[in-house]
Amino acid sequence: MTVLSRRQLLRYGASAVAFASATTTLSSFVFASDDEVTSGDPEPGVGGGDVEVDLTIQDVDYELIDGSTVFMYAFCINGAPPRIPGPVLRVREGRDLTVRLTNLSAHAHGFQVPGMSGSAIDTIAPGASATIEFTVGKPGTYFYLDPMFSPVNRVLGLHGALVVEPDDDSASSGAKMPYNPADATAAIQALFASFGASSRFPGNRWNESREKIWIFNQIDARWCQRAANGEIDAVAASEFANDFRPRYFTLNGLCGIDACHDKDTCPTGRIGEPLLLRCLNAGLACHSPHIHGNHVFMLSESKGASGVISYNSNVIERDVWRMESGTIQDCLLPFTAPPDVPPGAWPPKQEKFPLRYPMHCHNEISQTAAGGSYPMGLVTDWHIDGL
Amino acid sequence: MPLISRPIVDPAEYEEFGCHPFTDSPATPDKVARNVFIRRQVADFNVTMADGKIILFWGFKDPDVSGGDREWPSKLIRVKQGQVVHCEMKPAKNTHTIHWHGIEPSPYNDGVGHTSFEVKSAYTYQWMPHQAGTYLYHCHKNTVLHFEMGMYGVLIVDPVGTGTGANPKLAYDPRPGDSADGIQPGAPYAAESILVFDDIDPRWHTMDHNLGMCGDDVGLDRFEPKYFVISGVPNNKTQTDAKTAIKAKVGTNVLVRLANASYSRVGVKLPVDAWVVEIDGRPLRYNPDLGSYSKPYKISANTEIELATAQRYALWIPNIAAGSHSITGTFRHWVTNKMHPGGQAIAKIIAQ
């Protein structure tokens, strides 16, 4: 079954040539990292920058930290290996995103970007394809996911991050931000204006290369087996919230030492190189991520199915932030010198760079795998490489 | 069906990350002169629960104080902003660490095995808190078990300055240019309530020190709390025990410090209006020149605020009215968000 949006039908009807010339096709995608797809259009405000993505949904065996495998669903870009979470998609504010989705799974699936109207494909039968085109909304961090039997299929692997970048990314101070000035609150603008320009944040401005995406999830092998058996339906979905007993806890699909070693997960940098953390909880459990070494500044949040981003007017510093199921939060890791080292001991002479600190969920049950194996759960490190 | 494989990792590194963390007893690197010296040793504690059952806990004792080893959770540490603190920790048997939760020192002094070392025989931690506020300290070895076993205590960093008159203490030092709408700068107070919420699954309290580190399934994914305590007081006594039922003088300001040391989502409700004035050791105030972008906010009476595990909130109640005010904590499951059976504990402020 193929679903086409009314907009897309109109567009194809108007001019296929014009459509192609204004659109970034798959061949010109820039692979910014090994799991990322972004528009090839580098310049804001010069037109173009629309993005087309070919996604497929597949059934996969997923290898866990202890070597066991479970059945899961995965997104992939045509030709590339499937991934959990799916590849990062990047689109500039106000541009059109066209998703051509092919369902190679043995089960029906859907597609949606919560928070963006016109982004939903209700059902794609096994073997079928569907296309949806929609205009992306305000800058920030979104999920793309399968909303079917929500949140079951999302938790079972069908989720990824969609990043919307601002067209105008400069505050009145000239400081770059991940939001546009019309949306960013006074407090957010003041924070970004302070980097490299205040006594607390000597060093550099923030720039868009300083970013990590952290997607949290949990795995219950019993539910993976139910999915493999084709038992996920409305009745099963109604049991999910009370029956889900996760035994693996992942960060970007990885556990423990694997997440600590993953370059797309572990933030590194020098003092004075602030970094944006886009945090998404695809799972059902409520996480309590705790970071050592620096507090983070909470910038924006979207909760659950609405996906609507609120930009914080109260930019609170935390060392633990609360991530409910389906929640997305952007926060800023300032990369300052660890503030509670005595001045006489800084910079360290006997202790050597890089200074390594963990980020882990403080609900420590999440630090286990298969009932033990601490700390092979939801943890990564971040490194201060030098002054 | 395609297989998504996990990355290849050096087996020796895997082993050291998990099963056999690096242990050491080094001299403190980059050591400087201290203002405060504290000692902590690891000890066992027997604590009576609401139904009379005695449960084994682990914690830190202060060997310098007679009877100091009878206090669980571990004894409050209270230092002043700007003091260089040295804490000598001796695990006695097996390895342990102290992580100064919310304090951000160098990795050697951060107490995490996989980013530095676990303490074999002795280590002197060094840090200097730069900001007054509410913190914790806890063991960070096999943390899933050691934190549940009770190896934590409250750490409060007091400001340098003081309040005046009826409210002689400050939550933090106001700075030039700070704005903190709705509250008096520094949140001056007279009485203080320190409430650490914890839940206890007795099955976990029969486990061995290293259990669950080397690949065995020991059921650490299943946490079914039966007991609920505030600051170590079982919830049948929290409304009468002096630790959790504090007295305040009518018309003065009260500071309520909340911490969640449980593996539950903890909702907290007060019957009076309160202002959140500090979270995780950072005062809420606006002063971009000095790196602050937040502001205090009001929690209306009977509105619940939720604490994630290991979060701390300081609530400020100005001009407290006469009466017995209940502070109700509700413990909810971290996956289902349903209240645990019996999962409630109530503290009190008795204003006279």
mmCIF file of C-alpha atoms in Angstrom, chain A residues 58-67 69 71-72 74 82-84 186-187 190-191 194 198-201 218 241-247 249 254 256-258 260-261 284-288 290-295 297 313-322 324 338-345 347-351 354-358 360-376 379-381, chain B residues 1-10 13-15 17-19 28-32 84 99 101-110 112 114-116 118 123 126-131 135 138 140-145 147 204 212-223 262-265 279-284 286 288-297 306-313 333-338:
data_model
loop_
_atom_site.group_PDB
_atom_site.id
_atom_site.type_symbol
_atom_site.label_atom_id
_atom_site.label_comp_id
_atom_site.label_asym_id
_atom_site.label_seq_id
_atom_site.Cartn_x
_atom_site.Cartn_y
_atom_site.Cartn_z
ATOM 1 C CA GLN A 58 13.881 -4.539 8.441
ATOM 2 C CA ASP A 59 13.648 -7.357 10.939
ATOM 3 C CA VAL A 60 17.067 -7.920 12.462
ATOM 4 C CA ASP A 61 18.934 -9.974 14.993
ATOM 5 C CA TYR A 62 20.552 -7.597 17.431
ATOM 6 C CA GLU A 63 23.644 -8.636 19.359
ATOM 7 C CA LEU A 64 23.721 -7.504 22.986
ATOM 8 C CA ILE A 65 26.672 -6.798 25.269
ATOM 9 C CA ASP A 66 26.744 -10.369 26.593
ATOM 10 C CA GLY A 67 26.796 -11.898 23.108
ATOM 11 C CA THR A 69 20.939 -11.866 20.262
ATOM 12 C CA PHE A 71 14.840 -9.951 17.467
ATOM 13 C CA MET A 72 14.353 -6.247 16.793
ATOM 14 C CA ALA A 74 15.628 -1.502 12.490
ATOM 15 C CA PRO A 82 20.454 -1.444 9.343
ATOM 16 C CA ARG A 83 21.026 0.458 12.604
ATOM 17 C CA ILE A 84 19.404 0.882 15.976
ATOM 18 C CA ALA A 186 16.478 35.522 26.489
ATOM 19 C CA ALA A 187 18.156 33.074 28.862
ATOM 20 C CA ALA A 190 22.423 35.020 27.076
ATOM 21 C CA LEU A 191 24.028 31.616 27.688
ATOM 22 C CA SER A 194 28.555 34.127 27.251
ATOM 23 C CA SER A 198 32.612 35.835 30.156
ATOM 24 C CA SER A 199 34.779 34.995 33.133
ATOM 25 C CA ARG A 200 32.964 31.706 33.628
ATOM 26 C CA PHE A 201 33.339 30.531 30.023
ATOM 27 C CA GLN A 218 15.772 -0.524 27.080
ATOM 28 C CA ALA A 241 3.325 -0.760 30.064
ATOM 29 C CA ASN A 242 2.765 -3.144 32.957
ATOM 30 C CA ASP A 243 4.635 -6.135 31.600
ATOM 31 C CA PHE A 244 7.835 -4.596 30.203
ATOM 32 C CA ARG A 245 10.786 -5.826 32.287
ATOM 33 C CA PRO A 246 13.956 -4.487 30.677
ATOM 34 C CA ARG A 247 17.219 -6.331 31.219
ATOM 35 C CA PHE A 249 19.899 -0.575 28.818
ATOM 36 C CA LEU A 254 25.293 0.308 22.844
ATOM 37 C CA GLY A 256 28.732 -0.174 28.858
ATOM 38 C CA ILE A 257 32.223 -0.274 27.410
ATOM 39 C CA ASP A 258 30.878 -0.249 23.828
ATOM 40 C CA CYS A 260 32.345 4.461 26.157
ATOM 41 C CA HIS A 261 34.405 3.563 23.075
ATOM 42 C CA LEU A 284 9.624 3.069 28.543
ATOM 43 C CA ALA A 285 11.594 3.491 31.774
ATOM 44 C CA CYS A 286 12.209 6.927 33.291
ATOM 45 C CA HIS A 287 15.951 7.608 33.199
ATOM 46 C CA SER A 288 18.021 9.772 35.544
ATOM 47 C CA HIS A 290 23.905 11.926 35.819
ATOM 48 C CA ILE A 291 27.022 13.591 34.498
ATOM 49 C CA HIS A 292 30.318 13.926 36.354
ATOM 50 C CA GLY A 293 32.881 16.690 35.852
ATOM 51 C CA ASN A 294 30.549 19.500 34.688
ATOM 52 C CA HIS A 295 26.889 20.343 35.234
ATOM 53 C CA PHE A 297 22.382 23.673 31.189
ATOM 54 C CA SER A 313 13.046 30.533 29.716
ATOM 55 C CA ASN A 314 14.506 29.158 32.946
ATOM 56 C CA VAL A 315 17.852 27.640 31.996
ATOM 57 C CA ILE A 316 18.599 25.476 35.029
ATOM 58 C CA GLU A 317 21.933 23.785 35.681
ATOM 59 C CA ARG A 318 21.712 20.147 36.672
ATOM 60 C CA ASP A 319 23.944 17.166 37.249
ATOM 61 C CA VAL A 320 20.924 14.822 37.008
ATOM 62 C CA TRP A 321 18.100 15.358 34.556
ATOM 63 C CA ARG A 322 14.850 13.411 34.403
ATOM 64 C CA GLU A 324 10.578 10.274 31.026
ATOM 65 C CA PRO A 338 36.077 20.876 36.602
ATOM 66 C CA PRO A 339 34.971 23.631 39.020
ATOM 67 C CA ASP A 340 35.783 21.956 42.343
ATOM 68 C CA VAL A 341 39.480 21.308 41.786
ATOM 69 C CA PRO A 342 41.367 23.554 44.250
ATOM 70 C CA PRO A 343 42.945 26.449 42.305
ATOM 71 C CA GLY A 344 46.393 25.366 43.547
ATOM 72 C CA ALA A 345 45.891 21.971 41.899
ATOM 73 C CA PRO A 347 46.034 22.772 35.871
ATOM 74 C CA PRO A 348 46.899 19.267 37.059
ATOM 75 C CA LYS A 349 50.559 18.289 36.932
ATOM 76 C CA GLN A 350 50.653 14.818 38.450
ATOM 77 C CA GLU A 351 47.264 13.844 37.066
ATOM 78 C CA PRO A 354 42.720 13.434 29.134
ATOM 79 C CA LEU A 355 40.539 13.815 32.224
ATOM 80 C CA ARG A 356 37.843 11.188 31.870
ATOM 81 C CA TYR A 357 34.393 11.412 33.471
ATOM 82 C CA PRO A 358 31.341 9.178 33.158
ATOM 83 C CA HIS A 360 25.409 7.255 33.527
ATOM 84 C CA CYS A 361 21.803 6.801 34.515
ATOM 85 C CA HIS A 362 21.635 7.018 38.316
ATOM 86 C CA ASN A 363 18.745 4.625 38.537
ATOM 87 C CA GLU A 364 21.495 2.056 38.821
ATOM 88 C CA ILE A 365 19.297 -0.834 37.734
ATOM 89 C CA SER A 366 20.079 0.590 34.284
ATOM 90 C CA GLN A 367 23.792 -0.067 34.876
ATOM 91 C CA THR A 368 23.305 -3.811 34.607
ATOM 92 C CA ALA A 369 22.941 -6.259 31.725
ATOM 93 C CA ALA A 370 20.976 -9.509 32.057
ATOM 94 C CA GLY A 371 20.659 -9.150 35.832
ATOM 95 C CA GLY A 372 24.318 -8.368 36.574
ATOM 96 C CA SER A 373 27.519 -7.302 34.777
ATOM 97 C CA TYR A 374 27.760 -3.821 36.334
ATOM 98 C CA PRO A 375 28.498 -1.351 34.643
ATOM 99 C CA MET A 376 27.568 -2.771 31.230
ATOM 100 C CA VAL A 379 26.866 4.685 30.539
ATOM 101 C CA THR A 380 29.397 6.550 28.444
ATOM 102 C CA ASP A 381 32.407 8.710 29.183
ATOM 103 C CA MET B 1 17.750 -11.920 8.768
ATOM 104 C CA PRO B 2 20.540 -9.328 9.029
ATOM 105 C CA LEU B 3 22.614 -9.394 12.207
ATOM 106 C CA ILE B 4 23.627 -6.139 13.882
ATOM 107 C CA SER B 5 26.808 -7.088 15.725
ATOM 108 C CA ARG B 6 28.274 -5.281 18.669
ATOM 109 C CA PRO B 7 31.671 -3.648 18.130
ATOM 110 C CA ILE B 8 34.846 -5.616 18.678
ATOM 111 C CA VAL B 9 36.496 -4.878 22.006
ATOM 112 C CA ASP B 10 39.728 -6.043 23.626
ATOM 113 C CA GLU B 13 39.760 -4.086 28.524
ATOM 114 C CA TYR B 14 36.246 -5.525 28.848
ATOM 115 C CA GLU B 15 37.402 -7.437 31.911
ATOM 116 C CA PHE B 17 35.885 -2.164 32.725
ATOM 117 C CA GLY B 18 33.482 -4.568 34.371
ATOM 118 C CA CYS B 19 34.612 -7.603 36.286
ATOM 119 C CA THR B 28 46.779 12.198 46.224
ATOM 120 C CA PRO B 29 48.031 13.850 43.029
ATOM 121 C CA ASP B 30 48.531 17.630 42.942
ATOM 122 C CA LYS B 31 47.972 17.790 46.689
ATOM 123 C CA VAL B 32 47.600 21.225 48.274
ATOM 124 C CA VAL B 84 39.952 22.638 50.600
ATOM 125 C CA HIS B 99 31.990 9.739 44.753
ATOM 126 C CA HIS B 101 27.923 13.543 43.977
ATOM 127 C CA GLY B 102 27.506 16.966 42.351
ATOM 128 C CA ILE B 103 31.031 18.030 43.342
ATOM 129 C CA GLU B 104 33.296 18.133 40.293
ATOM 130 C CA PRO B 105 36.934 17.457 41.179
ATOM 131 C CA SER B 106 39.671 15.793 39.103
ATOM 132 C CA PRO B 107 39.063 12.152 38.045
ATOM 133 C CA TYR B 108 41.337 10.741 40.795
ATOM 134 C CA ASN B 109 39.098 12.461 43.339
ATOM 135 C CA ASP B 110 35.836 11.564 41.603
ATOM 136 C CA VAL B 112 34.782 6.079 39.807
ATOM 137 C CA HIS B 114 36.562 2.710 35.405
ATOM 138 C CA THR B 115 37.779 6.299 34.968
ATOM 139 C CA SER B 116 40.369 6.140 37.769
ATOM 140 C CA GLU B 118 38.831 1.716 43.308
ATOM 141 C CA TYR B 123 43.164 7.115 49.630
ATOM 142 C CA GLN B 126 40.826 16.234 47.594
ATOM 143 C CA TRP B 127 38.257 18.786 46.459
ATOM 144 C CA MET B 128 37.227 22.375 47.054
ATOM 145 C CA PRO B 129 33.505 23.128 46.687
ATOM 146 C CA HIS B 130 33.112 26.373 44.754
ATOM 147 C CA GLN B 131 29.337 26.609 45.219
ATOM 148 C CA TYR B 135 25.062 17.318 47.489
ATOM 149 C CA HIS B 138 28.288 7.669 47.963
ATOM 150 C CA HIS B 140 30.676 4.212 43.266
ATOM 151 C CA LYS B 141 31.899 0.601 43.225
ATOM 152 C CA ASN B 142 29.360 -1.910 41.848
ATOM 153 C CA THR B 143 27.112 1.085 42.419
ATOM 154 C CA VAL B 144 23.859 -0.668 41.592
ATOM 155 C CA LEU B 145 24.333 -2.763 44.750
ATOM 156 C CA PHE B 147 24.082 2.510 46.587
ATOM 157 C CA TRP B 204 19.277 -7.231 47.632
ATOM 158 C CA GLY B 212 26.753 -9.136 39.736
ATOM 159 C CA MET B 213 30.057 -7.837 38.409
ATOM 160 C CA CYS B 214 31.281 -10.801 36.394
ATOM 161 C CA GLY B 215 28.510 -11.802 34.054
ATOM 162 C CA ASP B 216 26.286 -13.816 36.396
ATOM 163 C CA ASP B 217 22.560 -13.169 36.391
ATOM 164 C CA VAL B 218 21.917 -12.306 40.036
ATOM 165 C CA GLY B 219 18.589 -10.596 39.465
ATOM 166 C CA LEU B 220 19.781 -6.980 39.709
ATOM 167 C CA ASP B 221 17.218 -6.111 37.038
ATOM 168 C CA ARG B 222 14.448 -6.923 39.511
ATOM 169 C CA PHE B 223 13.935 -4.338 42.216
ATOM 170 C CA SER B 262 15.910 5.490 45.821
ATOM 171 C CA TYR B 263 15.428 3.585 42.582
ATOM 172 C CA SER B 264 11.939 5.063 42.263
ATOM 173 C CA ARG B 265 10.460 8.223 40.868
ATOM 174 C CA ILE B 279 18.818 22.362 42.316
ATOM 175 C CA ASP B 280 21.778 19.952 42.261
ATOM 176 C CA GLY B 281 24.051 22.375 44.110
ATOM 177 C CA ARG B 282 23.298 25.367 41.884
ATOM 178 C CA PRO B 283 21.255 28.319 43.212
ATOM 179 C CA LEU B 284 18.496 29.456 40.876
ATOM 180 C CA TYR B 286 19.861 35.166 36.861
ATOM 181 C CA PRO B 288 24.623 36.271 32.763
ATOM 182 C CA ASP B 289 27.851 38.144 33.549
ATOM 183 C CA LEU B 290 28.597 35.530 36.212
ATOM 184 C CA GLY B 291 27.249 32.538 34.294
ATOM 185 C CA SER B 292 23.756 32.058 35.790
ATOM 186 C CA TYR B 293 20.608 31.900 33.622
ATOM 187 C CA SER B 294 17.924 30.499 35.923
ATOM 188 C CA LYS B 295 15.343 31.849 38.335
ATOM 189 C CA PRO B 296 13.550 30.565 41.439
ATOM 190 C CA TYR B 297 10.066 29.216 40.855
ATOM 191 C CA GLU B 306 9.117 14.887 41.067
ATOM 192 C CA LEU B 307 12.711 13.987 41.822
ATOM 193 C CA ALA B 308 14.613 11.640 39.539
ATOM 194 C CA THR B 309 17.067 9.330 41.244
ATOM 195 C CA ALA B 310 19.989 11.297 42.745
ATOM 196 C CA GLN B 311 18.486 14.736 42.122
ATOM 197 C CA ARG B 312 18.486 17.324 44.926
ATOM 198 C CA TYR B 313 16.095 20.236 45.378
ATOM 199 C CA HIS B 333 8.030 2.392 39.788
ATOM 200 C CA TRP B 334 10.629 3.662 37.329
ATOM 201 C CA VAL B 335 9.035 1.781 34.403
ATOM 202 C CA THR B 336 5.290 1.628 35.123
ATOM 203 C CA ASN B 337 5.124 4.888 37.118
ATOM 204 C CA LYS B 338 2.710 3.151 39.501
#
